Short mmCIF file of C-alpha atoms in Angstrom, two decimals:
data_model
loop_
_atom_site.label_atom_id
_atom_site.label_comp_id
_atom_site.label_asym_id
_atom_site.label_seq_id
_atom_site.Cartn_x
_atom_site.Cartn_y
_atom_site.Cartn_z
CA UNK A 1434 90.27 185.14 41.04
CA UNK A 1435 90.29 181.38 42.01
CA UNK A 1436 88.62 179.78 39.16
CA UNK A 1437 89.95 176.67 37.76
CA UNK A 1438 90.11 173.81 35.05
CA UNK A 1439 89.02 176.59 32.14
CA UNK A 1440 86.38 177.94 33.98
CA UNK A 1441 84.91 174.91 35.34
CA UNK A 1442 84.75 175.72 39.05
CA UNK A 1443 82.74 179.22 38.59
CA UNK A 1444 83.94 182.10 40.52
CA UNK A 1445 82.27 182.38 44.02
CA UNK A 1446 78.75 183.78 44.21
CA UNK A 1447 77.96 187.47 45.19
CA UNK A 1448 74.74 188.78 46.48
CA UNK A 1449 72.63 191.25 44.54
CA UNK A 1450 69.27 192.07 44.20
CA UNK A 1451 68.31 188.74 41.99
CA UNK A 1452 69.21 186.98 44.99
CA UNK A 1453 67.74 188.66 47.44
CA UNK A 1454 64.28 188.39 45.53
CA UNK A 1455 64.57 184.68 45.42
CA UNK A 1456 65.26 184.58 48.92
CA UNK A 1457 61.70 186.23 49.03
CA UNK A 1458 59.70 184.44 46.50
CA UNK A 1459 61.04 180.79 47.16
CA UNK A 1460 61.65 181.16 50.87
CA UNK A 1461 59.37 184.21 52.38
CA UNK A 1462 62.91 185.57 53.68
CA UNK A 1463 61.38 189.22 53.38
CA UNK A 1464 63.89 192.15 55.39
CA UNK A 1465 67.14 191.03 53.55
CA UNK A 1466 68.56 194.72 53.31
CA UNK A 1467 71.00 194.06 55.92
CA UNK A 1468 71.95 190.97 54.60
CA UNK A 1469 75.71 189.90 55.26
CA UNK A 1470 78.48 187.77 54.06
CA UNK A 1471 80.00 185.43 56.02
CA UNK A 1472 82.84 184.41 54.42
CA UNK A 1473 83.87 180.90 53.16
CA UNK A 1474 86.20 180.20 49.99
CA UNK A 1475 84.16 177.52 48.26
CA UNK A 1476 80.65 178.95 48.41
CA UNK A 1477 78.99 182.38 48.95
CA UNK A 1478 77.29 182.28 52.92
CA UNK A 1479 74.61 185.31 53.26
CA UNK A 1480 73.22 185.61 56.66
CA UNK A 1481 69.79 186.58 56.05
CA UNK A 1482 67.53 188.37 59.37
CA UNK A 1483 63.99 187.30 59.22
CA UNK A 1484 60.78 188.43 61.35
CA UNK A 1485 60.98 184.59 62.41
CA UNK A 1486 65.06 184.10 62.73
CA UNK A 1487 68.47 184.09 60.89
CA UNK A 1488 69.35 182.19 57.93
CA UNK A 1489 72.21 181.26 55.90
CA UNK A 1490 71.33 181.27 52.21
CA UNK A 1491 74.06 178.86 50.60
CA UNK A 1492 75.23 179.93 46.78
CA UNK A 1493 76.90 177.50 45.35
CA UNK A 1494 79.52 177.26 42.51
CA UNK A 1495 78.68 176.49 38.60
CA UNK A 1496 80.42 172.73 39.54
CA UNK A 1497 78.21 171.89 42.18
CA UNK A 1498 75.30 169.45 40.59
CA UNK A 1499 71.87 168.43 42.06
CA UNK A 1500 73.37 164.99 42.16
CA UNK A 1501 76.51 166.15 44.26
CA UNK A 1502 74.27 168.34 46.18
CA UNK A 1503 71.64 165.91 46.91
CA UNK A 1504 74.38 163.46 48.42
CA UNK A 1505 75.89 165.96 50.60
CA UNK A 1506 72.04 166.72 52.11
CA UNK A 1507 72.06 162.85 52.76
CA UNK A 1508 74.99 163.24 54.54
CA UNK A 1509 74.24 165.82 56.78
CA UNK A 1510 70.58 164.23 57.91
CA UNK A 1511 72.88 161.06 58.77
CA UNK A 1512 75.24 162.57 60.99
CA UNK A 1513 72.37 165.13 62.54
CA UNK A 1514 70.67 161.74 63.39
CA UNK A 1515 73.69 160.56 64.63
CA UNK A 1516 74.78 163.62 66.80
CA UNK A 1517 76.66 165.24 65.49
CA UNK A 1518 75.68 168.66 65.09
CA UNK A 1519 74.48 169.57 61.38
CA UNK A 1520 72.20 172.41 60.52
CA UNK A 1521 69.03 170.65 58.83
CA UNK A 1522 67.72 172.29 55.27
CA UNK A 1523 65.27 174.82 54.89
CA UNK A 1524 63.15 173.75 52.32
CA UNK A 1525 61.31 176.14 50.26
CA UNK A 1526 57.69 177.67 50.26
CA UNK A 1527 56.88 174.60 47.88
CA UNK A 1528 59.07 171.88 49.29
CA UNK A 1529 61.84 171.56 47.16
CA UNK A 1530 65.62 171.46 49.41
CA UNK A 1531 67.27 173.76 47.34
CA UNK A 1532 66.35 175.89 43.30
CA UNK A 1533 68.20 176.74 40.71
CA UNK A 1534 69.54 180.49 40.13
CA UNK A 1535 71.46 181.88 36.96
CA UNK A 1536 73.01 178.49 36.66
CA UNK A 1537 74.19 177.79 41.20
CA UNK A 1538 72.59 175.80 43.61
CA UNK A 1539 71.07 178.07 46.51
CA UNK A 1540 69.54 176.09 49.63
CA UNK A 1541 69.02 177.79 52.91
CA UNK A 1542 69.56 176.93 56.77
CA UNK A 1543 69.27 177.91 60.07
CA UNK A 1544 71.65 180.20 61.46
CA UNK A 1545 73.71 178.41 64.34
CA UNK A 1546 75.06 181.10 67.14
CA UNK A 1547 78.60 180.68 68.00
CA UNK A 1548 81.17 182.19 69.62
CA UNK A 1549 84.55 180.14 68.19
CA UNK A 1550 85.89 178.08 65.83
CA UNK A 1551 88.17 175.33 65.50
CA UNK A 1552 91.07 177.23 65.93
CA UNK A 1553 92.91 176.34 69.05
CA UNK A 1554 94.77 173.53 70.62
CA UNK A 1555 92.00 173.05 73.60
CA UNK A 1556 89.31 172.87 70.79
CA UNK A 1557 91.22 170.69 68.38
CA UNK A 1558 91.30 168.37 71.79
CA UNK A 1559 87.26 168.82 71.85
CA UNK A 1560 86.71 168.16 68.16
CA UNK A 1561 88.24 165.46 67.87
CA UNK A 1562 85.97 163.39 68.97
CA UNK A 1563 83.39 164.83 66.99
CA UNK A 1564 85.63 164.25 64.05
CA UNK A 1565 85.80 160.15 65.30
CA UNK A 1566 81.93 160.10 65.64
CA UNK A 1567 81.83 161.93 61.61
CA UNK A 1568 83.53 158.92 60.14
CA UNK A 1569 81.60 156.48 62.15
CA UNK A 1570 78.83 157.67 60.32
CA UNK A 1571 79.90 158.13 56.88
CA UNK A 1572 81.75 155.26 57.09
CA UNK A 1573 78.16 153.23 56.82
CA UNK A 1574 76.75 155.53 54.04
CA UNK A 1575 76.54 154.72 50.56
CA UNK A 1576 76.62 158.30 48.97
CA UNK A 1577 76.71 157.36 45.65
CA UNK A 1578 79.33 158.40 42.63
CA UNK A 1579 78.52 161.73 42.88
CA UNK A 1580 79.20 162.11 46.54
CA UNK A 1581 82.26 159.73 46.66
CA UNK A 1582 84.13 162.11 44.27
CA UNK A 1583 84.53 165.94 44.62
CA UNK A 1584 85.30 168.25 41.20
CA UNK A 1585 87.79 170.14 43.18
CA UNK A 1586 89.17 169.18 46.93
CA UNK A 1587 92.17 169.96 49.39
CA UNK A 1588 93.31 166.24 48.85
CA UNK A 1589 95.46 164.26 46.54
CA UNK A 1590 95.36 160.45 46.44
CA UNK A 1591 99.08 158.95 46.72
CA UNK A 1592 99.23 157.45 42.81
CA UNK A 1593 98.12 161.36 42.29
CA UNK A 1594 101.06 162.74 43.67
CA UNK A 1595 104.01 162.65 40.57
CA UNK A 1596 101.75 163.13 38.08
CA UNK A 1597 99.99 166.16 39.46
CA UNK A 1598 103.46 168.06 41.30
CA UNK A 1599 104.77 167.51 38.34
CA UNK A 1600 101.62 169.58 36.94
CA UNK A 1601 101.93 172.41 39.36
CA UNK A 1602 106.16 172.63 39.38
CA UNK A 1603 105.87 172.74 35.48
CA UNK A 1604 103.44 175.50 35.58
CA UNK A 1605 106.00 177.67 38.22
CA UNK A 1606 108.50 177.24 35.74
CA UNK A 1607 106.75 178.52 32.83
CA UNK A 1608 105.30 181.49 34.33
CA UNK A 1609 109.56 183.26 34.62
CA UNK A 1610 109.39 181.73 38.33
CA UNK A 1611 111.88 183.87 40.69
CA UNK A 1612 114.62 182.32 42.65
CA UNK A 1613 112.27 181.72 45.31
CA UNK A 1614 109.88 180.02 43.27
CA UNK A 1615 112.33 178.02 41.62
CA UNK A 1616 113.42 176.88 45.30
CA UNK A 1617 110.04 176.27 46.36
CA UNK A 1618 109.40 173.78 43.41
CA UNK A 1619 112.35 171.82 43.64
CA UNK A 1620 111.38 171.36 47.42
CA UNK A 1621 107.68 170.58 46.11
CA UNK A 1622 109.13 167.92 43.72
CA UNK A 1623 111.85 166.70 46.46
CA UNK A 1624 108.55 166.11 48.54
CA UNK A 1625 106.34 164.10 46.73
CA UNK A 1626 109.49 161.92 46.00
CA UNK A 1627 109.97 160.82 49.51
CA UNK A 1628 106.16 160.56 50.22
CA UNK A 1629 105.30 158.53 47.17
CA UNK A 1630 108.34 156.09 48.37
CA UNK A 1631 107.52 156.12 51.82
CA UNK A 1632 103.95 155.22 50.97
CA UNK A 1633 104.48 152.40 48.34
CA UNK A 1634 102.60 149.60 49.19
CA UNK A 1635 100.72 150.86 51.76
CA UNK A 1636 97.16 151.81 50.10
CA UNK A 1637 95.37 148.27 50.75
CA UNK A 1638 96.10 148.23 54.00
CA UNK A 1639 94.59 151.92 54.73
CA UNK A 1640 90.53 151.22 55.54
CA UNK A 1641 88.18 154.00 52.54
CA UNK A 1642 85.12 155.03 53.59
CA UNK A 1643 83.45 159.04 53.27
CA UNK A 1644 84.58 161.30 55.02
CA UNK A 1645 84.04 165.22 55.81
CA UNK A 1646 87.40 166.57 53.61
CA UNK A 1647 87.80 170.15 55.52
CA UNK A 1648 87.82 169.43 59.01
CA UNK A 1649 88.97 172.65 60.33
CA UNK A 1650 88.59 176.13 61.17
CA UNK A 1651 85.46 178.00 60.51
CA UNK A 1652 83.93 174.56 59.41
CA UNK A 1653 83.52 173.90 62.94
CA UNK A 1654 82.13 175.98 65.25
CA UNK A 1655 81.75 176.12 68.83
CA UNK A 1656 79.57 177.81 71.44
CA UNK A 1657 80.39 177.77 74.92
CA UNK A 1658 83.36 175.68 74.73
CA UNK A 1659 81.10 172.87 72.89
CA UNK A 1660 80.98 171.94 68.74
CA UNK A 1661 77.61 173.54 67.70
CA UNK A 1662 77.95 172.88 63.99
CA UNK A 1663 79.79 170.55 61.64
CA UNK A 1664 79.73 172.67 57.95
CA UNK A 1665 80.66 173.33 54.76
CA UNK A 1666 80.65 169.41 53.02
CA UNK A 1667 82.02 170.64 49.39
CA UNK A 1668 85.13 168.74 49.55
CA UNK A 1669 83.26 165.45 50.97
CA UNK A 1670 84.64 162.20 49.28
CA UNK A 1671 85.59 158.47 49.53
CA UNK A 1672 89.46 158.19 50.67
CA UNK A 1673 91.36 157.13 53.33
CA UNK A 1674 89.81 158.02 56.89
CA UNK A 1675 93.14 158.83 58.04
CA UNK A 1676 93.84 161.35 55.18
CA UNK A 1677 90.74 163.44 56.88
CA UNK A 1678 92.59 163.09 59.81
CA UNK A 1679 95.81 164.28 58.30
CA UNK A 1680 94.13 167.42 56.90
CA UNK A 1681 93.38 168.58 60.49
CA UNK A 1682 96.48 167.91 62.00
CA UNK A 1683 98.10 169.22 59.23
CA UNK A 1684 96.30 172.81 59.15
CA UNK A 1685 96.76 172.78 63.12
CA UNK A 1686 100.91 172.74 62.36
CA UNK A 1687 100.77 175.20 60.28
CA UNK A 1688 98.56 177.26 61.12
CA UNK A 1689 99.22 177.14 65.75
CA UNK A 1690 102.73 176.35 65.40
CA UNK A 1691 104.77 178.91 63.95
CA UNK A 1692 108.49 178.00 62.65
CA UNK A 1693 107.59 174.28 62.44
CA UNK A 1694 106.61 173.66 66.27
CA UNK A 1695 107.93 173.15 69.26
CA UNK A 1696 109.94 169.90 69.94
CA UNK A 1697 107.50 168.30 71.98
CA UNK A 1698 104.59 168.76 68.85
CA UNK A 1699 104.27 165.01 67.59
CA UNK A 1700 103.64 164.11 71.38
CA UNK A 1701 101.26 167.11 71.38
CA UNK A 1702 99.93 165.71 68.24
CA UNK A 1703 99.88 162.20 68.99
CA UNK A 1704 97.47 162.99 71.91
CA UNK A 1705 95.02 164.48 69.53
CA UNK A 1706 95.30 160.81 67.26
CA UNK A 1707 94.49 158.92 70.42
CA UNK A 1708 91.25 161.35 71.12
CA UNK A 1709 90.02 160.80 67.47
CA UNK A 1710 91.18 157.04 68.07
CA UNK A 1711 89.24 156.59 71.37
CA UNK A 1712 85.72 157.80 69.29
CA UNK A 1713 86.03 155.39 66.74
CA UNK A 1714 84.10 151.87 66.41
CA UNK A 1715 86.86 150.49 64.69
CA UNK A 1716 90.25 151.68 66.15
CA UNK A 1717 93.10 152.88 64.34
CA UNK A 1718 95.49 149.85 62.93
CA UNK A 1719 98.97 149.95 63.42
CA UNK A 1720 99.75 150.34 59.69
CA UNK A 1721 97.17 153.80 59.96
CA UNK A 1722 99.28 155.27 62.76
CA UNK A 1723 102.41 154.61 60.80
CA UNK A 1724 100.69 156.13 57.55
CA UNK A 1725 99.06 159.18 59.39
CA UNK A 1726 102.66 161.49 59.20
CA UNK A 1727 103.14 160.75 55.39
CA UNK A 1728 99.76 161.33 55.06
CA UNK A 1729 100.11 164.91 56.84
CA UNK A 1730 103.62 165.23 54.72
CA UNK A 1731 101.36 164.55 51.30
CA UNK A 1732 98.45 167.10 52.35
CA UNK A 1733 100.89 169.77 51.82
CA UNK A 1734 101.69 169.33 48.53
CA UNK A 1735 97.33 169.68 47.63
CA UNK A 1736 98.66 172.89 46.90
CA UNK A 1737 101.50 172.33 44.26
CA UNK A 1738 99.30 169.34 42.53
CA UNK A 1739 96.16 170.45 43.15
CA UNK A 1740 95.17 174.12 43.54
CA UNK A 1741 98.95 175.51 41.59
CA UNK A 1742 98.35 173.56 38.61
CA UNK A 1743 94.54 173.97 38.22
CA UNK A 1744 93.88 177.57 39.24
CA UNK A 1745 92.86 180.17 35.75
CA UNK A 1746 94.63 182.85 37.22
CA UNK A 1747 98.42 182.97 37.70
CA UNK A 1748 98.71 185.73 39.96
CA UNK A 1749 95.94 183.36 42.02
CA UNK A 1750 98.58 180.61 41.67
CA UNK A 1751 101.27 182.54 42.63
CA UNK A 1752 100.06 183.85 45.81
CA UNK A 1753 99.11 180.18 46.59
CA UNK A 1754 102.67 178.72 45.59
CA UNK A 1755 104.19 181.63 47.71
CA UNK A 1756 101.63 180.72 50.88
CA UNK A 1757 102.77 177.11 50.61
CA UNK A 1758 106.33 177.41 51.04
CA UNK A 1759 106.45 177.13 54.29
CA UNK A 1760 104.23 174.02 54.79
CA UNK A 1761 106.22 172.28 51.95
CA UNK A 1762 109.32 172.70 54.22
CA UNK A 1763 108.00 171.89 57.36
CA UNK A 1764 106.55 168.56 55.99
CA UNK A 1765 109.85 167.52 54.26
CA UNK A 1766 111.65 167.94 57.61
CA UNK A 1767 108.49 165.47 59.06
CA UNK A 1768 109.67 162.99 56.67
CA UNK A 1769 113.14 163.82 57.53
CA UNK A 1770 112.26 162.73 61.24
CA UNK A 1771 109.59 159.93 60.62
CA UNK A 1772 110.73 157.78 62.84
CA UNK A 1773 110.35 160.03 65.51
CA UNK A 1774 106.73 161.04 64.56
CA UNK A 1775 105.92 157.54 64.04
CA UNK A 1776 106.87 156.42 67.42
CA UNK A 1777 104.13 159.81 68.75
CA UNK A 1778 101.58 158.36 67.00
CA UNK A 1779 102.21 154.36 67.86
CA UNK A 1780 100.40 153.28 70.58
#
């Protein structure tokens, strides 16, 4: 139940047998009895067997426009040329990358074997530079209005923050909040009080470009120890290139460090900013290294501002609030220490 904005995102896509006979009629995907679902929270994935291979058929949300759509295709054909590792579109038995089904985009791709996902702290070390080599190529494309600006995205821009917390505290409090929920917003609002101080002044000095927006997990997989694909572009914007950063590091704290992390993480950290750092053609500034821990500190809050206040369903936006807790505290005790992660990531 993770709609949003009145119905605007679309609840995610399930197969059926209108599906399945579009997968035959637009693609010649005959066989797709077996069909299964991969998984993924923004779009449905259906791996699809095929006398001649496996496919992923893509089904997209009610949001997603040809426009948006179109710019994330351009995307991927950049970076593919560029090396990083991007499944190419399969276009249909007439040509066209993608049709039109009850309203969703589908398109269609190879299926890429793997064996892993970005998941670890040895792969993290490998991806990086993959990651470094992803914004040197966005950072030269011109993607256009539609593919600057995602309808929904794990990401709040800094002059977001107040106004949207404030959105997603308010909410808590209307719905009878518990204790705990009462806790967990005044830690939310405590939060994006120290990071919008901490990050006055700082925006024009932060280099904007594209970037990927969901750097992590099963959006990169791996094969053999080495990145084999580079998915899943549906929160793909224009922001700061170390706020894509930030979103890794941050899901790698909270999701591989358990109780906040060990006291050595920021060094353990800071050597993953100086991989990224050493596959870039523009290196990190000074001022982006000193940003990068705020910038971890606000991706926490994406939840309270961002998915909390905009979700239809509250028992959806509960169970989000509650999974948040934890991140909300372990980035106010960042900020609590910035000095300290500031010096891991200097250089």
């Amino acid at each position: 139940m993770d709609d949003a904005d009145q119905g605007a995102r679309g609840l995610r896509a399930r197969p059926g047998p209108a599906l399945l006979h579009a997968l035959r009629e637009h693609w010649g995907l005959g066989g797709s009895a077996g069909a299964v679902d991969l998984g993924g929270s923004s779009s449905l994935n259906l791996l699809v067997d095929a006398a001649e291979g496996r496919y992923v058929a893509r089904v997209h949300r009610p949001h997603l426009t040809p426009e948006r759509l179109a710019a994330i295709h351009q995307a991927r054909t950049a970076l593919r040329a560029g090396g990083v590792p991007c499944a190419p579109p399969v276009p249909t038995l007439d040509g066209a990358p993608w049709i039109s089904l009850k309203g969703r985009l589908v398109e269609v791709e190879p299926y890429v074997e793997h064996d892993a996902k970005l998941d670890t702290w040895e792969r993290l070390a490998t991806g990086m530079p993959v990651l470094a080599r992803t914004h040197n190529l966005l950072g030269r494309l011109e993607a256009g209005e539609a593919g600057r600006r995602p309808r929904f995205a794990n990401h709040l821009e800094p002059a977001e923050v107040p106004s949207t917390v404030r959105r997603g505290t308010g909410r808590i409090g209307a719905w009878g909040p518990t204790h705990a929920e009462r806790r967990l917003a005044a830690v939310a609002e405590e939060l994006a009080e120290l990071v919008t101080e901490a990050e006055a002044g700082l925006g024009s000095r932060l280099p904007r470009q594209l970037v990927h927006g969901d750097f992590w997990d099963n959006n990169v997989l791996f094969r053999h120890g080495r990145p084999v694909l580079v998915a899943d572009f549906d929160f793909m914007g224009e922001r700061a290139r170390i706020d894509d950063l930030a979103l890794t590091l941050h899901c790698a704290r909270s999701d591989l460090s358990p109780e906040g992390g060990p006291p050595q993480e920021p060094a353990r950290l800071g050597r993953l900013v100086d991989g990224y750092d050493a596959g870039l053609d523009l290196p990190l500034s000074a001022a982006e290294r000193a940003a990068l821990p705020v910038a971890m500190a606000r991706q926490a809050l994406s939840s309270i501002g961002g998915w909390v206040a905009r979700l239809d369903d509250e028992a959806a936006a509960r169970r989000h609030a509650a999974s948040a807790g934890p991140e909300l505290v372990a980035a106010r005790r960042m900020l609590a220490e910035l000095d300290r992660w500031r010096n891991a990531f200097a250089r």
